Amino acid sequence: MGKVAVMGYGVVGSGVVEILHDNKDTITKTLNEEIDVKYILDIRDFSNDPYADLVTNDFNKILNDDEIDVVAEAMGGLNPAYNFTKQLLLSGKSVVTSNKELVATHGAELLKIAQEKNVNYMFEASVGGGIPIIRPLMNCIAGNVVTEIDGIVNGTTNYILSQMFKNGKSFDDALKDAQEKGYAEKDPTADVEGYDACRKIAILASLSSGQTVDYNQIKTIGISKITSDDVKYAEKINSVIKLIATFKIENNKLYSSVQPAIVGNDCPIAVIDDVYNGIMVKGNMVQDLMFYGRGAGKLPTASAVVADIIDCFKLSGTNNGCIFEPLEADFMRPYEENKEAFMVILSGNVAEIKTKTENLFVNPEYISIKDNEIAVITNELTVSELESKLSDLPVVKKIKILR
Amino acid sequence: MGKVAVMGYGVVGSGVVEILHDNKDTITKTLNEEIDVKYILDIRDFSNDPYADLVTNDFNKILNDDEIDVVAEAMGGLNPAYNFTKQLLLSGKSVVTSNKELVATHGAELLKIAQEKNVNYMFEASVGGGIPIIRPLMNCIAGNVVTEIDGIVNGTTNYILSQMFKNGKSFDDALKDAQEKGYAEKDPTADVEGYDACRKIAILASLSSGQTVDYNQIKTIGISKITSDDVKYAEKINSVIKLIATFKIENNKLYSSVQPAIVGNDCPIAVIDDVYNGIMVKGNMVQDLMFYGRGAGKLPTASAVVADIIDCFKLSGTNNGCIFEPLEADFMRPYEENKEAFMVILSGNVAEIKTKTENLFVNPEYISIKDNEIAVITNELTVSELESKLSDLPVVKKIKILR
């Protein structure tokens, strides 16, 4: 019988305990072994909880119990999760986590310890909630070189943008709605400004490239400046706006960003609405893949944690080989050097703007939704090229176009 | 160094050889070991091929070579693929395959032999081409009970239906177009009548339920009877028609079918066009997932075969536990007992039809595209109930509605 400990008895942690109980038969059949929760680590009071007798506030009980082979860390945040995880791995226990911040910040070190100790550190739940994405990248398309990922990896912002497009809400009203429904936090900064998505794409980029991509180096623009006018421009070209977390590897250089992007309605990612996530993956052999599902929520996220727990037991005694090497010098390039197409909104005399821009870009297209303003669709060019071309023009806003 | 043999040097087999060569660095890094192709089994002449020296027509060379641990079977058809696979597994070699017919027909027996011999029989490429679906069902959502799958698993029919919807083509013209583009065979029966999709859903149902689902028992209706009128009716309710391969497990009973279905445009599966495939999976914890990508083609399919080869080497000396047990009596129910909603097209006096049907169904809705014909949208009911209700009515056609 396998014994696990669950650290953090919040939304995800309680979901893990619930799934291990409710789907016990299926899990036992898969593993030929029962999995039981022996400890739940939390400092809060759960004396009325059905699992109250498992709850402890003493981490050392878990650390020093030789019966515990696998620990699920669902505490969130860097501390004490980092310290606990490190001690557990060093003591020869496998750890699985839903903690994107910890993986994005200390993943490389923790994976290295896991390898040295011949145990595993797994993090399927850290990106895309219940959507299988880490394991497909590691195993299912292992014969591929992953060249690009474009993903909607934050449900809060996707809900807000969906409301702006489907129900004509303003950003502020859509955010308020998201907060009322519990999809956005009281302080929504981490979601709305793209910081959450940034950590997730850093994890996917590290996994795909094998090098530790620092999320601080990823250009990150949130959705708080997206207006109802932007929605109208996008609709005019049969498109929506999505917060796209992306990286691309070209000529052995990596470019990564998180920013709102115009996505044509014929792209499978355009129809991913509300709190759902969708991640498009390009492999050099398999071409386009997309993984879609609930990117958050108690049971979907816990379901990914449980899959990792099962895998840790299956792999008992072996390490899965997942490692983030140090970032090679010059591998990660400034996002400004990446080529993109843009929609640039310009204000002023429309005829004058057209005259000034028609030779600036290759076959520019124009969109108009009101007087004294026009949007131009550019060809693909680097952000620095774009900025130098636009330096003398009355730019209102630039939005990337996903191609 | 790992040595593999590739049996069948057609589209998929040559793709496997190409990927193992072109992505050698990535694969070697993943596996900490090089994989080399030692034999290519084919009876045709490839004397001008760059790998001509590896080609043999002697199966026994592969069978009796102790250096060969893993064999990729990309021959297609039941014979001699079945016989060869069985001998290889019995001799202690792992086999990976893209052969859906063989897996659907003899999968249970071959998996059992693999388990007894402590090797593996893997078939990621048999469903959905390059799309990871077998491994996600086995591992990524292992903590779930899979309750339903609805999939577009045949690219040919999806291309034809996309042409009918997007370009207003008739079935015959769309089929001719698909044949010209190489998406449909000269004899398109296996695709168009749903037989290919039927074998694929049988594999997914067997894997998800753990019981051997016989594809002969799956109700299968193709798309050859779909007309331009059907397209118009679907468009009237903001929907498309897709060939949906499905199974559902309710109260421990399995219902499975392949048939055209009306799919609302807000369903992620509705935007999967052309030769792409998309598979929606419902798990009791993770809820809805969708996997999307190229369901066929040389490199995408070969990419799935290569992922299996890599996994066989990783798992060397252990069996992955995949087994199809015999079908329990009464587990698989006749499709007629499954509840579905339908669009029923009726011809004749519209007022009379409305009078006759308005109390037959719960809140029926009506769609009209021409005189003397009307379509009624029913509530959910079993096919047998539907048929008894319609027995005295002038039915032109019934099409399932995906809910």
mmCIF file of C-alpha atoms in Angstrom, chain B residues 76-295:
data_model
loop_
_atom_site.group_PDB
_atom_site.id
_atom_site.type_symbol
_atom_site.label_atom_id
_atom_site.label_comp_id
_atom_site.label_asym_id
_atom_site.label_seq_id
_atom_site.Cartn_x
_atom_site.Cartn_y
_atom_site.Cartn_z
ATOM 1 C CA GLY B 76 -1.493 -2.163 -41.811
ATOM 2 C CA GLY B 77 -4.109 -4.874 -42.296
ATOM 3 C CA LEU B 78 -4.558 -8.015 -40.218
ATOM 4 C CA ASN B 79 -2.197 -10.333 -42.023
ATOM 5 C CA PRO B 80 0.661 -10.907 -41.748
ATOM 6 C CA ALA B 81 0.813 -8.090 -39.159
ATOM 7 C CA TYR B 82 -1.043 -10.158 -36.551
ATOM 8 C CA ASN B 83 1.100 -13.216 -36.928
ATOM 9 C CA PHE B 84 4.346 -11.229 -36.960
ATOM 10 C CA THR B 85 3.361 -9.138 -33.925
ATOM 11 C CA LYS B 86 2.406 -12.209 -31.938
ATOM 12 C CA GLN B 87 5.690 -13.974 -32.676
ATOM 13 C CA LEU B 88 7.692 -10.880 -31.788
ATOM 14 C CA LEU B 89 5.921 -10.397 -28.459
ATOM 15 C CA LEU B 90 6.249 -14.101 -27.648
ATOM 16 C CA SER B 91 9.981 -13.840 -28.328
ATOM 17 C CA GLY B 92 10.240 -11.019 -25.776
ATOM 18 C CA LYS B 93 10.376 -7.981 -28.057
ATOM 19 C CA SER B 94 8.167 -4.923 -27.592
ATOM 20 C CA VAL B 95 6.002 -3.897 -30.549
ATOM 21 C CA VAL B 96 4.518 -0.480 -31.337
ATOM 22 C CA THR B 97 1.928 -0.006 -34.043
ATOM 23 C CA SER B 98 -0.150 2.411 -36.080
ATOM 24 C CA ASN B 99 -2.461 -0.445 -37.143
ATOM 25 C CA LYS B 100 -5.931 0.346 -35.786
ATOM 26 C CA GLU B 101 -7.502 -2.682 -37.422
ATOM 27 C CA LEU B 102 -5.099 -5.040 -35.691
ATOM 28 C CA VAL B 103 -5.476 -3.352 -32.292
ATOM 29 C CA ALA B 104 -9.282 -3.282 -32.584
ATOM 30 C CA THR B 105 -9.387 -6.944 -33.622
ATOM 31 C CA HIS B 106 -6.606 -8.679 -31.669
ATOM 32 C CA GLY B 107 -5.534 -6.003 -29.157
ATOM 33 C CA ALA B 108 -6.764 -7.950 -26.118
ATOM 34 C CA GLU B 109 -4.735 -11.049 -26.998
ATOM 35 C CA LEU B 110 -1.603 -9.127 -27.977
ATOM 36 C CA LEU B 111 -1.678 -6.995 -24.805
ATOM 37 C CA LYS B 112 -2.020 -10.136 -22.711
ATOM 38 C CA ILE B 113 1.007 -11.732 -24.378
ATOM 39 C CA ALA B 114 2.990 -8.520 -23.875
ATOM 40 C CA GLN B 115 2.133 -8.573 -20.181
ATOM 41 C CA GLU B 116 3.055 -12.256 -19.803
ATOM 42 C CA LYS B 117 6.369 -11.661 -21.530
ATOM 43 C CA ASN B 118 7.024 -8.447 -19.559
ATOM 44 C CA VAL B 119 7.334 -6.391 -22.740
ATOM 45 C CA ASN B 120 4.984 -3.773 -24.216
ATOM 46 C CA TYR B 121 2.482 -3.472 -27.031
ATOM 47 C CA MET B 122 1.775 0.213 -27.703
ATOM 48 C CA PHE B 123 -0.593 1.845 -30.175
ATOM 49 C CA GLU B 124 -0.624 5.636 -29.739
ATOM 50 C CA ALA B 125 -0.611 6.081 -33.543
ATOM 51 C CA SER B 126 -3.676 3.873 -34.070
ATOM 52 C CA VAL B 127 -6.097 6.639 -33.058
ATOM 53 C CA GLY B 128 -5.837 10.324 -33.935
ATOM 54 C CA GLY B 129 -2.550 10.093 -35.865
ATOM 55 C CA GLY B 130 -0.091 12.403 -34.133
ATOM 56 C CA ILE B 131 -2.532 13.524 -31.433
ATOM 57 C CA PRO B 132 -1.602 12.205 -28.010
ATOM 58 C CA ILE B 133 -4.714 10.366 -26.835
ATOM 59 C CA ILE B 134 -3.802 6.822 -25.772
ATOM 60 C CA ARG B 135 -1.104 7.948 -23.338
ATOM 61 C CA PRO B 136 -3.228 10.764 -21.831
ATOM 62 C CA LEU B 137 -6.018 8.249 -21.208
ATOM 63 C CA MET B 138 -3.581 5.812 -19.605
ATOM 64 C CA ASN B 139 -1.429 8.208 -17.626
ATOM 65 C CA CYS B 140 -2.356 11.865 -17.653
ATOM 66 C CA ILE B 141 -5.877 11.404 -16.395
ATOM 67 C CA ALA B 142 -5.236 8.151 -14.573
ATOM 68 C CA GLY B 143 -6.948 9.553 -11.484
ATOM 69 C CA ASN B 144 -10.229 9.831 -13.400
ATOM 70 C CA VAL B 145 -13.049 7.555 -14.380
ATOM 71 C CA VAL B 146 -13.559 8.312 -18.082
ATOM 72 C CA THR B 147 -17.295 8.644 -18.612
ATOM 73 C CA GLU B 148 -17.539 9.761 -22.237
ATOM 74 C CA ILE B 149 -15.556 10.377 -25.392
ATOM 75 C CA ASP B 150 -16.880 12.237 -28.444
ATOM 76 C CA GLY B 151 -14.395 12.440 -31.242
ATOM 77 C CA ILE B 152 -13.788 13.472 -34.796
ATOM 78 C CA VAL B 153 -11.349 10.655 -35.521
ATOM 79 C CA ASN B 154 -11.502 10.432 -39.305
ATOM 80 C CA GLY B 155 -9.894 13.171 -41.361
ATOM 81 C CA THR B 156 -11.400 12.164 -44.709
ATOM 82 C CA THR B 157 -15.002 12.557 -43.608
ATOM 83 C CA ASN B 158 -14.169 15.724 -41.716
ATOM 84 C CA TYR B 159 -12.655 17.202 -44.847
ATOM 85 C CA ILE B 160 -15.758 16.306 -46.864
ATOM 86 C CA LEU B 161 -18.138 17.751 -44.266
ATOM 87 C CA SER B 162 -16.014 20.918 -43.962
ATOM 88 C CA GLN B 163 -16.228 21.389 -47.732
ATOM 89 C CA MET B 164 -19.985 20.929 -47.635
ATOM 90 C CA PHE B 165 -20.323 23.565 -44.911
ATOM 91 C CA LYS B 166 -17.628 26.063 -45.826
ATOM 92 C CA ASN B 167 -17.825 25.909 -49.602
ATOM 93 C CA GLY B 168 -21.384 24.733 -50.159
ATOM 94 C CA LYS B 169 -20.279 21.613 -52.020
ATOM 95 C CA SER B 170 -22.483 18.551 -52.453
ATOM 96 C CA PHE B 171 -21.334 15.317 -50.857
ATOM 97 C CA ASP B 172 -20.297 13.925 -54.258
ATOM 98 C CA ASP B 173 -18.279 17.007 -55.205
ATOM 99 C CA ALA B 174 -16.641 17.180 -51.797
ATOM 100 C CA LEU B 175 -15.708 13.496 -52.025
ATOM 101 C CA LYS B 176 -14.235 13.991 -55.494
ATOM 102 C CA ASP B 177 -12.237 16.949 -54.171
ATOM 103 C CA ALA B 178 -10.970 14.847 -51.246
ATOM 104 C CA GLN B 179 -9.931 12.099 -53.653
ATOM 105 C CA GLU B 180 -8.092 14.564 -55.877
ATOM 106 C CA LYS B 181 -6.204 15.934 -52.867
ATOM 107 C CA GLY B 182 -5.271 12.424 -51.730
ATOM 108 C CA TYR B 183 -7.384 12.681 -48.564
ATOM 109 C CA ALA B 184 -9.798 9.959 -49.687
ATOM 110 C CA GLU B 185 -9.044 6.612 -51.244
ATOM 111 C CA LYS B 186 -10.340 5.540 -54.649
ATOM 112 C CA ASP B 187 -12.705 3.241 -52.761
ATOM 113 C CA PRO B 188 -13.664 5.585 -49.926
ATOM 114 C CA THR B 189 -16.049 3.160 -48.188
ATOM 115 C CA ALA B 190 -13.975 2.517 -45.056
ATOM 116 C CA ASP B 191 -13.773 6.227 -44.288
ATOM 117 C CA VAL B 192 -17.091 7.483 -45.626
ATOM 118 C CA GLU B 193 -19.212 4.757 -44.060
ATOM 119 C CA GLY B 194 -17.563 5.203 -40.666
ATOM 120 C CA TYR B 195 -15.756 1.840 -40.453
ATOM 121 C CA ASP B 196 -12.401 3.484 -39.767
ATOM 122 C CA ALA B 197 -13.872 5.682 -37.026
ATOM 123 C CA CYS B 198 -15.642 2.642 -35.585
ATOM 124 C CA ARG B 199 -12.386 0.735 -35.075
ATOM 125 C CA LYS B 200 -10.819 3.786 -33.446
ATOM 126 C CA ILE B 201 -13.636 4.365 -30.968
ATOM 127 C CA ALA B 202 -13.579 0.637 -30.141
ATOM 128 C CA ILE B 203 -9.923 1.046 -29.143
ATOM 129 C CA LEU B 204 -10.640 4.128 -27.014
ATOM 130 C CA ALA B 205 -13.632 2.430 -25.374
ATOM 131 C CA SER B 206 -11.583 -0.683 -24.611
ATOM 132 C CA LEU B 207 -8.778 1.375 -23.140
ATOM 133 C CA SER B 208 -11.108 3.539 -21.047
ATOM 134 C CA SER B 209 -13.327 0.746 -19.762
ATOM 135 C CA GLY B 210 -10.597 -1.894 -19.517
ATOM 136 C CA GLN B 211 -12.922 -4.312 -21.337
ATOM 137 C CA THR B 212 -12.598 -5.552 -24.907
ATOM 138 C CA VAL B 213 -15.187 -3.630 -26.888
ATOM 139 C CA ASP B 214 -16.008 -5.438 -30.151
ATOM 140 C CA TYR B 215 -16.249 -2.958 -33.003
ATOM 141 C CA ASN B 216 -18.840 -5.140 -34.717
ATOM 142 C CA GLN B 217 -21.251 -4.253 -31.932
ATOM 143 C CA ILE B 218 -20.885 -0.495 -32.428
ATOM 144 C CA LYS B 219 -23.736 1.145 -34.305
ATOM 145 C CA THR B 220 -22.084 2.750 -37.328
ATOM 146 C CA ILE B 221 -23.659 5.229 -39.755
ATOM 147 C CA GLY B 222 -21.504 7.031 -42.318
ATOM 148 C CA ILE B 223 -21.876 10.431 -43.936
ATOM 149 C CA SER B 224 -22.792 9.380 -47.489
ATOM 150 C CA LYS B 225 -26.448 10.255 -46.941
ATOM 151 C CA ILE B 226 -25.776 13.794 -45.691
ATOM 152 C CA THR B 227 -27.260 16.295 -48.132
ATOM 153 C CA SER B 228 -27.055 20.004 -48.775
ATOM 154 C CA ASP B 229 -30.483 20.315 -47.130
ATOM 155 C CA ASP B 230 -29.091 18.793 -43.936
ATOM 156 C CA VAL B 231 -26.365 21.417 -44.062
ATOM 157 C CA LYS B 232 -29.014 24.147 -44.333
ATOM 158 C CA TYR B 233 -30.997 22.805 -41.387
ATOM 159 C CA ALA B 234 -27.864 22.653 -39.248
ATOM 160 C CA GLU B 235 -26.839 26.178 -40.221
ATOM 161 C CA LYS B 236 -30.285 27.443 -39.241
ATOM 162 C CA ILE B 237 -29.555 26.433 -35.664
ATOM 163 C CA ASN B 238 -26.003 27.799 -35.756
ATOM 164 C CA SER B 239 -24.484 24.331 -35.990
ATOM 165 C CA VAL B 240 -22.405 22.085 -38.199
ATOM 166 C CA ILE B 241 -22.528 18.358 -38.864
ATOM 167 C CA LYS B 242 -19.553 16.211 -37.856
ATOM 168 C CA LEU B 243 -19.010 12.460 -37.932
ATOM 169 C CA ILE B 244 -18.845 11.740 -34.220
ATOM 170 C CA ALA B 245 -17.426 8.528 -32.811
ATOM 171 C CA THR B 246 -18.622 8.217 -29.265
ATOM 172 C CA PHE B 247 -18.964 6.094 -26.228
ATOM 173 C CA LYS B 248 -20.569 6.876 -22.927
ATOM 174 C CA ILE B 249 -20.478 4.900 -19.694
ATOM 175 C CA GLU B 250 -23.578 5.419 -17.577
ATOM 176 C CA ASN B 251 -24.548 3.324 -14.573
ATOM 177 C CA ASN B 252 -21.768 0.937 -15.524
ATOM 178 C CA LYS B 253 -23.236 0.344 -18.991
ATOM 179 C CA LEU B 254 -21.450 1.272 -22.185
ATOM 180 C CA TYR B 255 -23.167 2.808 -25.221
ATOM 181 C CA SER B 256 -21.173 3.420 -28.377
ATOM 182 C CA SER B 257 -21.856 4.647 -31.886
ATOM 183 C CA VAL B 258 -20.382 6.325 -34.926
ATOM 184 C CA GLN B 259 -22.809 8.640 -36.699
ATOM 185 C CA PRO B 260 -23.182 12.127 -38.132
ATOM 186 C CA ALA B 261 -24.185 14.557 -35.422
ATOM 187 C CA ILE B 262 -25.298 18.155 -35.273
ATOM 188 C CA VAL B 263 -22.762 20.132 -33.230
ATOM 189 C CA GLY B 264 -23.403 23.710 -32.026
ATOM 190 C CA ASN B 265 -20.839 26.246 -33.204
ATOM 191 C CA ASP B 266 -19.998 27.098 -29.605
ATOM 192 C CA CYS B 267 -18.679 23.576 -29.003
ATOM 193 C CA PRO B 268 -14.889 23.428 -29.450
ATOM 194 C CA ILE B 269 -15.294 20.392 -31.673
ATOM 195 C CA ALA B 270 -17.368 22.388 -34.199
ATOM 196 C CA VAL B 271 -14.393 24.431 -35.416
ATOM 197 C CA ILE B 272 -12.247 21.396 -36.155
ATOM 198 C CA ASP B 273 -12.162 21.509 -39.916
ATOM 199 C CA ASP B 274 -10.552 19.834 -42.878
ATOM 200 C CA VAL B 275 -8.402 16.784 -42.132
ATOM 201 C CA TYR B 276 -7.852 17.695 -38.482
ATOM 202 C CA ASN B 277 -9.118 15.445 -35.712
ATOM 203 C CA GLY B 278 -10.361 16.412 -32.278
ATOM 204 C CA ILE B 279 -11.240 14.188 -29.371
ATOM 205 C CA MET B 280 -13.317 15.387 -26.410
ATOM 206 C CA VAL B 281 -12.814 13.369 -23.247
ATOM 207 C CA LYS B 282 -14.916 13.603 -20.107
ATOM 208 C CA GLY B 283 -13.348 12.464 -16.859
ATOM 209 C CA ASN B 284 -15.336 12.424 -13.638
ATOM 210 C CA MET B 285 -12.838 14.784 -12.002
ATOM 211 C CA VAL B 286 -11.120 16.722 -14.776
ATOM 212 C CA GLN B 287 -14.391 17.287 -16.648
ATOM 213 C CA ASP B 288 -14.031 18.240 -20.365
ATOM 214 C CA LEU B 289 -10.728 17.911 -22.164
ATOM 215 C CA MET B 290 -10.064 18.158 -25.869
ATOM 216 C CA PHE B 291 -7.102 16.922 -27.858
ATOM 217 C CA TYR B 292 -6.671 18.387 -31.322
ATOM 218 C CA GLY B 293 -4.232 17.891 -34.163
ATOM 219 C CA ARG B 294 -3.442 16.134 -37.401
ATOM 220 C CA GLY B 295 -5.202 12.800 -37.354
#
